[in-house]
mmCIF file of C-alpha atoms in Angstrom:
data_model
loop_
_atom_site.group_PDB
_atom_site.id
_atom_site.type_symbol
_atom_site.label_atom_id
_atom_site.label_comp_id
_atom_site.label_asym_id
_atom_site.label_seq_id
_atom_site.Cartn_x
_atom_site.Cartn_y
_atom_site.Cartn_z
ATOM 1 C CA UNK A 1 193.915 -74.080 99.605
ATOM 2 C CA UNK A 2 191.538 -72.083 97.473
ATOM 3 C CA UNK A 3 191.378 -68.938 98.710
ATOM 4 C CA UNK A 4 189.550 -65.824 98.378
ATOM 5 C CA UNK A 5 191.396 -62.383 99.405
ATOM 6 C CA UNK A 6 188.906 -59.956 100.130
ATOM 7 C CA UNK A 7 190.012 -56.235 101.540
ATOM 8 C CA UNK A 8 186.750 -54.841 102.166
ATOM 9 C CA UNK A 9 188.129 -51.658 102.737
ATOM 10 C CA UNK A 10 191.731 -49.637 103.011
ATOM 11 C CA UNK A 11 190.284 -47.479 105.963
ATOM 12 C CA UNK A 12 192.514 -48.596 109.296
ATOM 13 C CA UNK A 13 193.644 -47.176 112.735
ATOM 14 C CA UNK A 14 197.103 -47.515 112.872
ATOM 15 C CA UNK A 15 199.291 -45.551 110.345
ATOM 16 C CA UNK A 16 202.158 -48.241 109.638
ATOM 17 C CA UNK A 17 205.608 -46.556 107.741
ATOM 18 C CA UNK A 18 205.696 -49.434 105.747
ATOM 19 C CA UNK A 19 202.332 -50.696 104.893
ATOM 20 C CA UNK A 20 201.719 -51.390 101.430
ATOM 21 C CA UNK A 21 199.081 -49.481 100.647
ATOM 22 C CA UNK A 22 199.077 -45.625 98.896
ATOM 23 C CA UNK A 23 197.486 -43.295 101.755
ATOM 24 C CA UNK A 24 194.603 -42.557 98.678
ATOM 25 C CA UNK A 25 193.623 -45.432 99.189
ATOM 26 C CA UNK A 26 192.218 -45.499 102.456
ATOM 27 C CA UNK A 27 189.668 -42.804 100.710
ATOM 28 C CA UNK A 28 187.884 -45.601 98.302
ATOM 29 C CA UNK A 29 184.361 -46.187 99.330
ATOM 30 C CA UNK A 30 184.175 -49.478 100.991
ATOM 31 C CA UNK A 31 182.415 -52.777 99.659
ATOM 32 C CA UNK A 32 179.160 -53.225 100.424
ATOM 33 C CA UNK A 33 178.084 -56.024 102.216
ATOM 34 C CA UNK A 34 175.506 -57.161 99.762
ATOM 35 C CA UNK A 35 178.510 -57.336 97.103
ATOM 36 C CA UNK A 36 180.892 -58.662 99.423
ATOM 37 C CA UNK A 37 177.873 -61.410 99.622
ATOM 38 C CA UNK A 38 177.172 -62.019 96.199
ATOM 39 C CA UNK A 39 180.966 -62.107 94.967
ATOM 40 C CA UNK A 40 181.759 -64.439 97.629
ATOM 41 C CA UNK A 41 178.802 -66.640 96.120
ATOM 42 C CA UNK A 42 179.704 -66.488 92.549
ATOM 43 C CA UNK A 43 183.716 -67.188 93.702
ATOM 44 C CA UNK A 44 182.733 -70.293 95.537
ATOM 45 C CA UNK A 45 180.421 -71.250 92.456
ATOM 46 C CA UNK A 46 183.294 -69.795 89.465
ATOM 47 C CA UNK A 47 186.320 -71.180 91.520
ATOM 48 C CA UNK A 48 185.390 -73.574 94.488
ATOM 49 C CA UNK A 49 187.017 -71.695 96.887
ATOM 50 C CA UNK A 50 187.843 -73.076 100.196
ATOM 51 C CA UNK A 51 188.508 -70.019 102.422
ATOM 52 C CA UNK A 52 188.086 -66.125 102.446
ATOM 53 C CA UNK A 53 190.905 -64.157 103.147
ATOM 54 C CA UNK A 54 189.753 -60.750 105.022
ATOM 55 C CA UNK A 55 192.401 -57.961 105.088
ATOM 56 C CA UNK A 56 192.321 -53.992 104.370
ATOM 57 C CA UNK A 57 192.996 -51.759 105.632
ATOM 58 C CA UNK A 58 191.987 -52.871 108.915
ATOM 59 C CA UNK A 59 188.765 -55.411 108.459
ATOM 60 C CA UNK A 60 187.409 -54.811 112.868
ATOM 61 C CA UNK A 61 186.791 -51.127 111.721
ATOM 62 C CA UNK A 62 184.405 -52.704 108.582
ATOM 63 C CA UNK A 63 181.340 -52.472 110.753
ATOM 64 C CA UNK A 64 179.344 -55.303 108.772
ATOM 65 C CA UNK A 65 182.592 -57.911 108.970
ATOM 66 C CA UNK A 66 180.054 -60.275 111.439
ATOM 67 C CA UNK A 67 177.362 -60.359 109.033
ATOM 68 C CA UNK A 68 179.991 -61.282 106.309
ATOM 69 C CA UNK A 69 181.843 -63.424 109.021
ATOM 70 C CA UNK A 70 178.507 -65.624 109.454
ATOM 71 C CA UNK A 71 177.711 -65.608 105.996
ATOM 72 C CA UNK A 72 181.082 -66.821 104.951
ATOM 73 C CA UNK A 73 180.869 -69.682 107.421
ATOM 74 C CA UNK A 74 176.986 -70.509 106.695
ATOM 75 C CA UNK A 75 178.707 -71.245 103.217
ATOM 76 C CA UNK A 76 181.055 -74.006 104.438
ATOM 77 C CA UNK A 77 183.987 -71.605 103.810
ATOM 78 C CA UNK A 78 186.794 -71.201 106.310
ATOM 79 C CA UNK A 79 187.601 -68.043 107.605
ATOM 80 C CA UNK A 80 191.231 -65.761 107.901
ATOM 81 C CA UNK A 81 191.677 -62.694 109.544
ATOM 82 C CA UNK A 82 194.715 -60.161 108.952
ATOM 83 C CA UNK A 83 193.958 -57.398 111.915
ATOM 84 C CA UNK A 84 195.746 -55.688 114.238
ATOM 85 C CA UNK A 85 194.274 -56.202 117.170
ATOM 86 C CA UNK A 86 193.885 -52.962 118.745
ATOM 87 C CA UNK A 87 189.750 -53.235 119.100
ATOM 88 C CA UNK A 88 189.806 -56.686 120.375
ATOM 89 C CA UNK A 89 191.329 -55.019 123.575
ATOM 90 C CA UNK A 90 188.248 -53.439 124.157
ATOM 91 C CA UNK A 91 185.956 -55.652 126.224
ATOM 92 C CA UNK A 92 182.794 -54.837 124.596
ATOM 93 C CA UNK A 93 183.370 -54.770 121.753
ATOM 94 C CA UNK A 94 185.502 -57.908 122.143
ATOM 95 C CA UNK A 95 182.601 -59.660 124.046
ATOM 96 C CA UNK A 96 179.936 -58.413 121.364
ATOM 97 C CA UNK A 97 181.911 -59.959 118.423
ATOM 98 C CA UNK A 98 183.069 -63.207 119.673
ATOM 99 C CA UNK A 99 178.925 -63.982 120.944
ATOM 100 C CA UNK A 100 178.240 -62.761 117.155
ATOM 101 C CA UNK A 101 180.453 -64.993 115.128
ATOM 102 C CA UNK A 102 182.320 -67.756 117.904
ATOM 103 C CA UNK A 103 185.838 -68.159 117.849
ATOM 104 C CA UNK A 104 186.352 -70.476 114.132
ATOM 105 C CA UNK A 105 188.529 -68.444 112.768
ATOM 106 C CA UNK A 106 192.025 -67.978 112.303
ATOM 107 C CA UNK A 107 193.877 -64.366 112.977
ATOM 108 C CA UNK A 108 197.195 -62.854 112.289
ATOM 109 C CA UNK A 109 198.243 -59.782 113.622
ATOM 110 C CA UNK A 110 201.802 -58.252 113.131
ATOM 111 C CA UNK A 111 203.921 -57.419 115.634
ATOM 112 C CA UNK A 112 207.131 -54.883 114.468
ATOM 113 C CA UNK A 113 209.363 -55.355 117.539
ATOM 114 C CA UNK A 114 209.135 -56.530 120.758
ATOM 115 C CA UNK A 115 209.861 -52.863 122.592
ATOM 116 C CA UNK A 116 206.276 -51.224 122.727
ATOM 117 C CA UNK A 117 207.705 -47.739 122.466
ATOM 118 C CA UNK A 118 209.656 -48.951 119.269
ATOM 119 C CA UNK A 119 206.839 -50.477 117.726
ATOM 120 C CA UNK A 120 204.518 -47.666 118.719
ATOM 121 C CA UNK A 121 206.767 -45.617 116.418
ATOM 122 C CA UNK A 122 206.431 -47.995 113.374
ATOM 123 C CA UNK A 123 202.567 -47.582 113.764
ATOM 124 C CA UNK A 124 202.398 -44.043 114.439
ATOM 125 C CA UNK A 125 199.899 -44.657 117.023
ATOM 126 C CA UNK A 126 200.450 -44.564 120.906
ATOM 127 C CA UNK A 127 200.140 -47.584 122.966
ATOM 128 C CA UNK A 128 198.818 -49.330 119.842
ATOM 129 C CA UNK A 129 201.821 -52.889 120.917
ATOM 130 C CA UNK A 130 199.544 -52.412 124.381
ATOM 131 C CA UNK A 131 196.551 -52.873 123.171
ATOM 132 C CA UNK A 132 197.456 -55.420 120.217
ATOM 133 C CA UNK A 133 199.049 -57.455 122.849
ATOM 134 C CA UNK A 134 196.080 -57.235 125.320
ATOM 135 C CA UNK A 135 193.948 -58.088 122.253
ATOM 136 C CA UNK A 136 195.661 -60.773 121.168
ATOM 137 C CA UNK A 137 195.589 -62.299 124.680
ATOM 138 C CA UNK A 138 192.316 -61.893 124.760
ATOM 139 C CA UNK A 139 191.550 -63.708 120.962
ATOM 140 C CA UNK A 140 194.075 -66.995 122.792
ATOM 141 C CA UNK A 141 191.877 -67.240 125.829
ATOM 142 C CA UNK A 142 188.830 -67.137 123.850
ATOM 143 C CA UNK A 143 190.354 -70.175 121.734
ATOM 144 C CA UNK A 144 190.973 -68.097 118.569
ATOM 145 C CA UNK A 145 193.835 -69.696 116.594
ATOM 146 C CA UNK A 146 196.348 -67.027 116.365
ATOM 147 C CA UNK A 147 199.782 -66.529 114.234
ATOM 148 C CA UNK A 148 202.424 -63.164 114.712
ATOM 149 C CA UNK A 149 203.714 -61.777 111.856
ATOM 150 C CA UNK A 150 206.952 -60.167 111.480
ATOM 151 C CA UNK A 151 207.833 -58.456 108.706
ATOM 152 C CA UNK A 152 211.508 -57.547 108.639
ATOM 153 C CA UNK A 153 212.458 -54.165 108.127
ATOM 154 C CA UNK A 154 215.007 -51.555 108.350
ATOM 155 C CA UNK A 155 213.830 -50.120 111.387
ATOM 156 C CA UNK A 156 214.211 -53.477 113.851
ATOM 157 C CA UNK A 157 215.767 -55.993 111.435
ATOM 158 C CA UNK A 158 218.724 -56.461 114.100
ATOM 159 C CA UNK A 159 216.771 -57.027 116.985
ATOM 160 C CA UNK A 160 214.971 -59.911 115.169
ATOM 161 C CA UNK A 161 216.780 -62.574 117.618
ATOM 162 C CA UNK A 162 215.664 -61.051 120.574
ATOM 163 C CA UNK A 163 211.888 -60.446 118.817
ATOM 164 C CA UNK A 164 212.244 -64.360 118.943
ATOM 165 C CA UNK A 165 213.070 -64.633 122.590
ATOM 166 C CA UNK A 166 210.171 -62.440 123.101
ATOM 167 C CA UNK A 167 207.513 -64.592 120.886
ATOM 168 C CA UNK A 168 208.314 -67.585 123.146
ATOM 169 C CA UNK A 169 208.217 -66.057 126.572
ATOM 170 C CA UNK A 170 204.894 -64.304 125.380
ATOM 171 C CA UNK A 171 203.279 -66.812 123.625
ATOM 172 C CA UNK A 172 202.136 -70.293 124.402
ATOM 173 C CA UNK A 173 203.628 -72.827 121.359
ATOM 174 C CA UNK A 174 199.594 -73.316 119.857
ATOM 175 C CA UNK A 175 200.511 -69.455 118.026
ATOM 176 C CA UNK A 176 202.629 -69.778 115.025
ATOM 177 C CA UNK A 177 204.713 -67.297 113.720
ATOM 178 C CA UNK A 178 205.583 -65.872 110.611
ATOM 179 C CA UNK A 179 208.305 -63.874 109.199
ATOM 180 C CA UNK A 180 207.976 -62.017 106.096
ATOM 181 C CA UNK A 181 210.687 -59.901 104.118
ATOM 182 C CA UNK A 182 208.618 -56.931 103.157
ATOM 183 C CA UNK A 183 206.569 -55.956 99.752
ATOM 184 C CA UNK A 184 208.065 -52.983 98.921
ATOM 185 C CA UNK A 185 205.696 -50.529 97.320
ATOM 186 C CA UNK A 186 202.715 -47.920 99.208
ATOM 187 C CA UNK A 187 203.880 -45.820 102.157
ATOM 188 C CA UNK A 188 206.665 -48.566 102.417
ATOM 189 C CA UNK A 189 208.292 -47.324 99.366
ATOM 190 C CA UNK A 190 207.970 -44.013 100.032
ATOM 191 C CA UNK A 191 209.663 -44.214 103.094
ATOM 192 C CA UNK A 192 212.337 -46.523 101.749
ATOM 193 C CA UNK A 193 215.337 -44.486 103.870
ATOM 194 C CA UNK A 194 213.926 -46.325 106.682
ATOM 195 C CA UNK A 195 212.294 -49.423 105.457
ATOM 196 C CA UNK A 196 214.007 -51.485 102.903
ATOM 197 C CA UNK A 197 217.002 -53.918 104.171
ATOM 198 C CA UNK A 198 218.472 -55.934 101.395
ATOM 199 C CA UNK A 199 218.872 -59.904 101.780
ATOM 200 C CA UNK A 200 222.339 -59.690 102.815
ATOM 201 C CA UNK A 201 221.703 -57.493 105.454
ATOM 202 C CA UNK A 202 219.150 -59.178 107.276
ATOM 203 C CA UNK A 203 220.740 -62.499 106.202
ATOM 204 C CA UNK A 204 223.005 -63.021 109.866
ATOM 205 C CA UNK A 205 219.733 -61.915 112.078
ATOM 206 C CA UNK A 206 217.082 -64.079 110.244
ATOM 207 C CA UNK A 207 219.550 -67.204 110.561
ATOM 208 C CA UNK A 208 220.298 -66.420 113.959
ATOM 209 C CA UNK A 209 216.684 -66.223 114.696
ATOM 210 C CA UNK A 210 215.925 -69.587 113.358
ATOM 211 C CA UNK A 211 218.472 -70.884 115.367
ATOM 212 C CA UNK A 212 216.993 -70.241 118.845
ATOM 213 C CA UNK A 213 213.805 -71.928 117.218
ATOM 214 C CA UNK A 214 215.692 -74.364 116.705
ATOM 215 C CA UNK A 215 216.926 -74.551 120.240
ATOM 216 C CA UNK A 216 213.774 -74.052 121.049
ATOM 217 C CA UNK A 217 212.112 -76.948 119.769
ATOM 218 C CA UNK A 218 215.125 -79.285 120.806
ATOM 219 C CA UNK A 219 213.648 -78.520 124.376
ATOM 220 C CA UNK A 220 210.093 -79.308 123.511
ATOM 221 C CA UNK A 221 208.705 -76.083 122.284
ATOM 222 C CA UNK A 222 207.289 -76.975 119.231
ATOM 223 C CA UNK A 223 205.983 -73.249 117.456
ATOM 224 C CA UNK A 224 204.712 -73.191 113.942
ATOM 225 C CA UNK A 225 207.530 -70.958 112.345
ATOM 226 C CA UNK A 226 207.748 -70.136 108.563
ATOM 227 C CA UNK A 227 209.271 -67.716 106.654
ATOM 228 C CA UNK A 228 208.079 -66.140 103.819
ATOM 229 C CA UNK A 229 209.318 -63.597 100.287
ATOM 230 C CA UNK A 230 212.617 -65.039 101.210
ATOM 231 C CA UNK A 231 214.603 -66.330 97.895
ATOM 232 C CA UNK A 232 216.628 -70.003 98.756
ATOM 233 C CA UNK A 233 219.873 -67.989 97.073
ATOM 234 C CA UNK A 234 219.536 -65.705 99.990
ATOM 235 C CA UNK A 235 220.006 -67.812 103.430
ATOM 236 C CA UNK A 236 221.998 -71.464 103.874
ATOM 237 C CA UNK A 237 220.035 -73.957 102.528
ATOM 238 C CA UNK A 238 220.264 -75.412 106.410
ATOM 239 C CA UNK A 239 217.201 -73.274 106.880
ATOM 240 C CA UNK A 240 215.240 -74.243 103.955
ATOM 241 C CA UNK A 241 212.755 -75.968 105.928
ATOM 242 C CA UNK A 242 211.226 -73.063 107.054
ATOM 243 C CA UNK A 243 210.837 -71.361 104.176
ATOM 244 C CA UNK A 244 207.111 -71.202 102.628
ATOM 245 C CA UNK A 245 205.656 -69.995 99.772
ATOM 246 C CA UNK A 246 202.416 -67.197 99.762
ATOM 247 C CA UNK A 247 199.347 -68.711 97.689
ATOM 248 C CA UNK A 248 199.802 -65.094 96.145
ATOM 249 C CA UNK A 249 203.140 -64.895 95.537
ATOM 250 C CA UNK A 250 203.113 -66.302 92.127
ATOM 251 C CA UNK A 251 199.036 -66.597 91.504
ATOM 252 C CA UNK A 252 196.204 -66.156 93.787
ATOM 253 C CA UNK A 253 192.579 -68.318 93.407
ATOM 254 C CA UNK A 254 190.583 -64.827 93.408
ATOM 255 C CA UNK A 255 190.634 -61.552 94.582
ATOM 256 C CA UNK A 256 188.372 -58.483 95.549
ATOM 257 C CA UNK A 257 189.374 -54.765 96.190
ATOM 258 C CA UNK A 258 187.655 -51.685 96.526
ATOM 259 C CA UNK A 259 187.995 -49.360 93.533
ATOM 260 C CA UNK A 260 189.049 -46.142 93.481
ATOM 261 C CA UNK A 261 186.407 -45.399 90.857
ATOM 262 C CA UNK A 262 183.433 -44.637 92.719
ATOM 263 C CA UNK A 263 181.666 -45.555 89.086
ATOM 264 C CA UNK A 264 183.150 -48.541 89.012
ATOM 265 C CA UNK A 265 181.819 -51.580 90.698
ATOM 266 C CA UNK A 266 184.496 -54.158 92.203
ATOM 267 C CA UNK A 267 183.815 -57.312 90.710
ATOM 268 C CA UNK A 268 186.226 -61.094 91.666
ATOM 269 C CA UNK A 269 188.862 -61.131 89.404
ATOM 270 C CA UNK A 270 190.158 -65.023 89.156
ATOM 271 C CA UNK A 271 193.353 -66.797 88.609
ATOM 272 C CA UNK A 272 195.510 -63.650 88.902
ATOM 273 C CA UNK A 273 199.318 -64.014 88.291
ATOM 274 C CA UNK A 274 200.871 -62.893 91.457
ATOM 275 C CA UNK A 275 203.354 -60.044 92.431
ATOM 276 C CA UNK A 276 206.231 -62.259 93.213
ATOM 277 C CA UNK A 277 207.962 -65.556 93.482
ATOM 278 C CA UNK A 278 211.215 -66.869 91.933
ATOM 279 C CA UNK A 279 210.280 -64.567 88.604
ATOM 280 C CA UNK A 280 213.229 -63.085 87.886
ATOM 281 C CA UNK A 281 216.129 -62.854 85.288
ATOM 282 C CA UNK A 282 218.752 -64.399 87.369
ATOM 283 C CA UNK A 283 216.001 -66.997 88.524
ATOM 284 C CA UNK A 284 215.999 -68.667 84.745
ATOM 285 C CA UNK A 285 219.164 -70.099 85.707
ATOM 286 C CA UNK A 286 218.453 -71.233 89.172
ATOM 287 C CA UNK A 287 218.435 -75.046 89.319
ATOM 288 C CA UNK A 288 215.937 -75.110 93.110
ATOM 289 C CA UNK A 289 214.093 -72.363 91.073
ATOM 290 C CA UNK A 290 210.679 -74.263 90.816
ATOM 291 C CA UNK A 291 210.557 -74.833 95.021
ATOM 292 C CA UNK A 292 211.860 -71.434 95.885
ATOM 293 C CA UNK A 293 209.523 -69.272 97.167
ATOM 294 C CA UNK A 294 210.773 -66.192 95.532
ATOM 295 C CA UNK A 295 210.167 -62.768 96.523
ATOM 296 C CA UNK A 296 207.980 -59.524 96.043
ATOM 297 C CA UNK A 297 208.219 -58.125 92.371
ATOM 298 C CA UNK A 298 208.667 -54.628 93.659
ATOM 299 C CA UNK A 299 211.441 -55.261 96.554
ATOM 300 C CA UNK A 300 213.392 -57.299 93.368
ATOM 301 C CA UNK A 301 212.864 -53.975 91.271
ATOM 302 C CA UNK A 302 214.234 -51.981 94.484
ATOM 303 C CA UNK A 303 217.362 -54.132 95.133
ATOM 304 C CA UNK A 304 218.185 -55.096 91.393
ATOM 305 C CA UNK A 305 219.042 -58.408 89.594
ATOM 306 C CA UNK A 306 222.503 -58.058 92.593
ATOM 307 C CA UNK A 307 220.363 -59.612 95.637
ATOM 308 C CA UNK A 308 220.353 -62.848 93.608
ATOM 309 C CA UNK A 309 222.247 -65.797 93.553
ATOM 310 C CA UNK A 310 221.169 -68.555 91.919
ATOM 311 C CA UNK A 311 222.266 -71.881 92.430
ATOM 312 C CA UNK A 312 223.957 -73.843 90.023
#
């Protein structure tokens, strides 16, 4: 699908060890709405998008994402969401946005472990797996379609088979679930001590969390589960099937940031090459190289040419 990623702004509640994003940037001005409007307008005319993308920073604390919400649907475009979910646990202001712009759109919202006072601790923010899980509960009942993201990490890469147990005892099967191997660069860089987990590491967990969705849907409960930034070399090809590949991993239909020139307008740039996918040296030789989904440039440069294996 052709999508537009739009990150309105970097400001966001939750102070994440490993986002991607510098701290600075949560200082650029935000996007005006009547930008936001007119780039969206020119993408769908430039590229024929299909959807808008909406991330940040955290897009709830954008205090014109209705207006763009309605705008972006008046224009036949479908919508994503990447949010955390802390302000949809709010009841007024849940109430007030759902009567503003219904409930067609889809939402992700990352979950880092399944222990709230572990999580907490990844977000820096008390109470914050509370009130993403209230809010989240609230988006299902409303009809929102929902997906949990995982992003595995060095903090709670272990405890990603009982994460899984979690998702379906939590969750009814209508929320998918994704698992990403993380971008390193931002604050996730910077604290790389306790972030990054190489391939191998992570290699025995991830399997043996695809395993109890397997046994899972053997017995009926049939999740959406894909996994994403994770090279074929790197797991048994046994769990191929789940492995997907980011429209932005190796280009992306369009794109609009804030800048951190306050002189400087943001404008759509179009048919970017992406910051990932099966790109690498050791990839040239890789004979599943032009199905494998690849990873993050920067978590490649991190680990070195050594985290690859191709296949031969």
């Amino acid at each position: 699908m052709k999508t537009l990623f739009v990150s309105p702004s970097y400001v966001c509640n939750e102070k994440c060890v490993f986002c991607p994003c510098y701290k600075e940037a949560k200082r650029y001005t935000p996007i005006p709405a009547s930008l936001l409007k007119s780039c969206i307008k020119e993408a769908l005319q430039k590229n024929k998008i299909e959807m808008v993308l909406i991330s940040g920073g955290e897009p709830t604390l954008y205090k014109e994402l209705p207006e763009m919400m309605n705008y972006i649907r008046e224009a036949g475009l479908k919508i994503g969401i990447l949010s955390n979910s802390l302000r949809f646990a709010d009841g007024i202001f849940f109430n007030s946005f759902i009567n503003t712009v219904g409930v067609d759109f889809e939402l992700t919202t990352a979950f880092h472990s399944h222990v709230a006072e572990e999580h907490d601790a990844i977000t820096g923010i008390k109470r914050s797996f509370e009130k993403s899980l209230e809010g989240i509960n609230n988006l299902i009942q409303a009809g929102v379609h929902v997906t949990i993201k995982h992003v595995i990490n060095g903090l709670s890469y272990k405890a990603l088979p009982e994460f899984a147990q979690w998702v379906y005892r939590t969750f009814p099967d209508s929320v998918s679930w994704v698992i990403c191997n993380m971008d390193l660069c931002g604050e996730a860089l910077d604290n790389n001590s306790l972030t990054a987990v190489s391939f191998d590491e992570s290699k025995a967990y991830l399997e043996k969390t695809l395993d109890i969705v397997v046994e899972n849907h053997n017995k009926g409960r049939h999740r959406n589960v894909s996994v994403f930034n994770t090279p074929l070399c790197c797991i048994d090809p046994y769990y191929w099937k789940f492995l997907q590949k980011y429209e932005s991993e190796e280009s992306m239909s369009a794109l609009l940031l804030p800048s951190a020139d306050m002189d400087v307008t943001p404008s759509v740039k179009y048919d970017l090459r992406g910051d990932g996918g099966a790109n690498f040296t050791p990839c040239k030789a890789c004979l599943v190289k032009s199905i494998c989904p690849g990873t993050w440039r920067q978590t490649a440069e991190y680990f070195g040419d050594k985290i690859f294996k191709p296949i031969k």
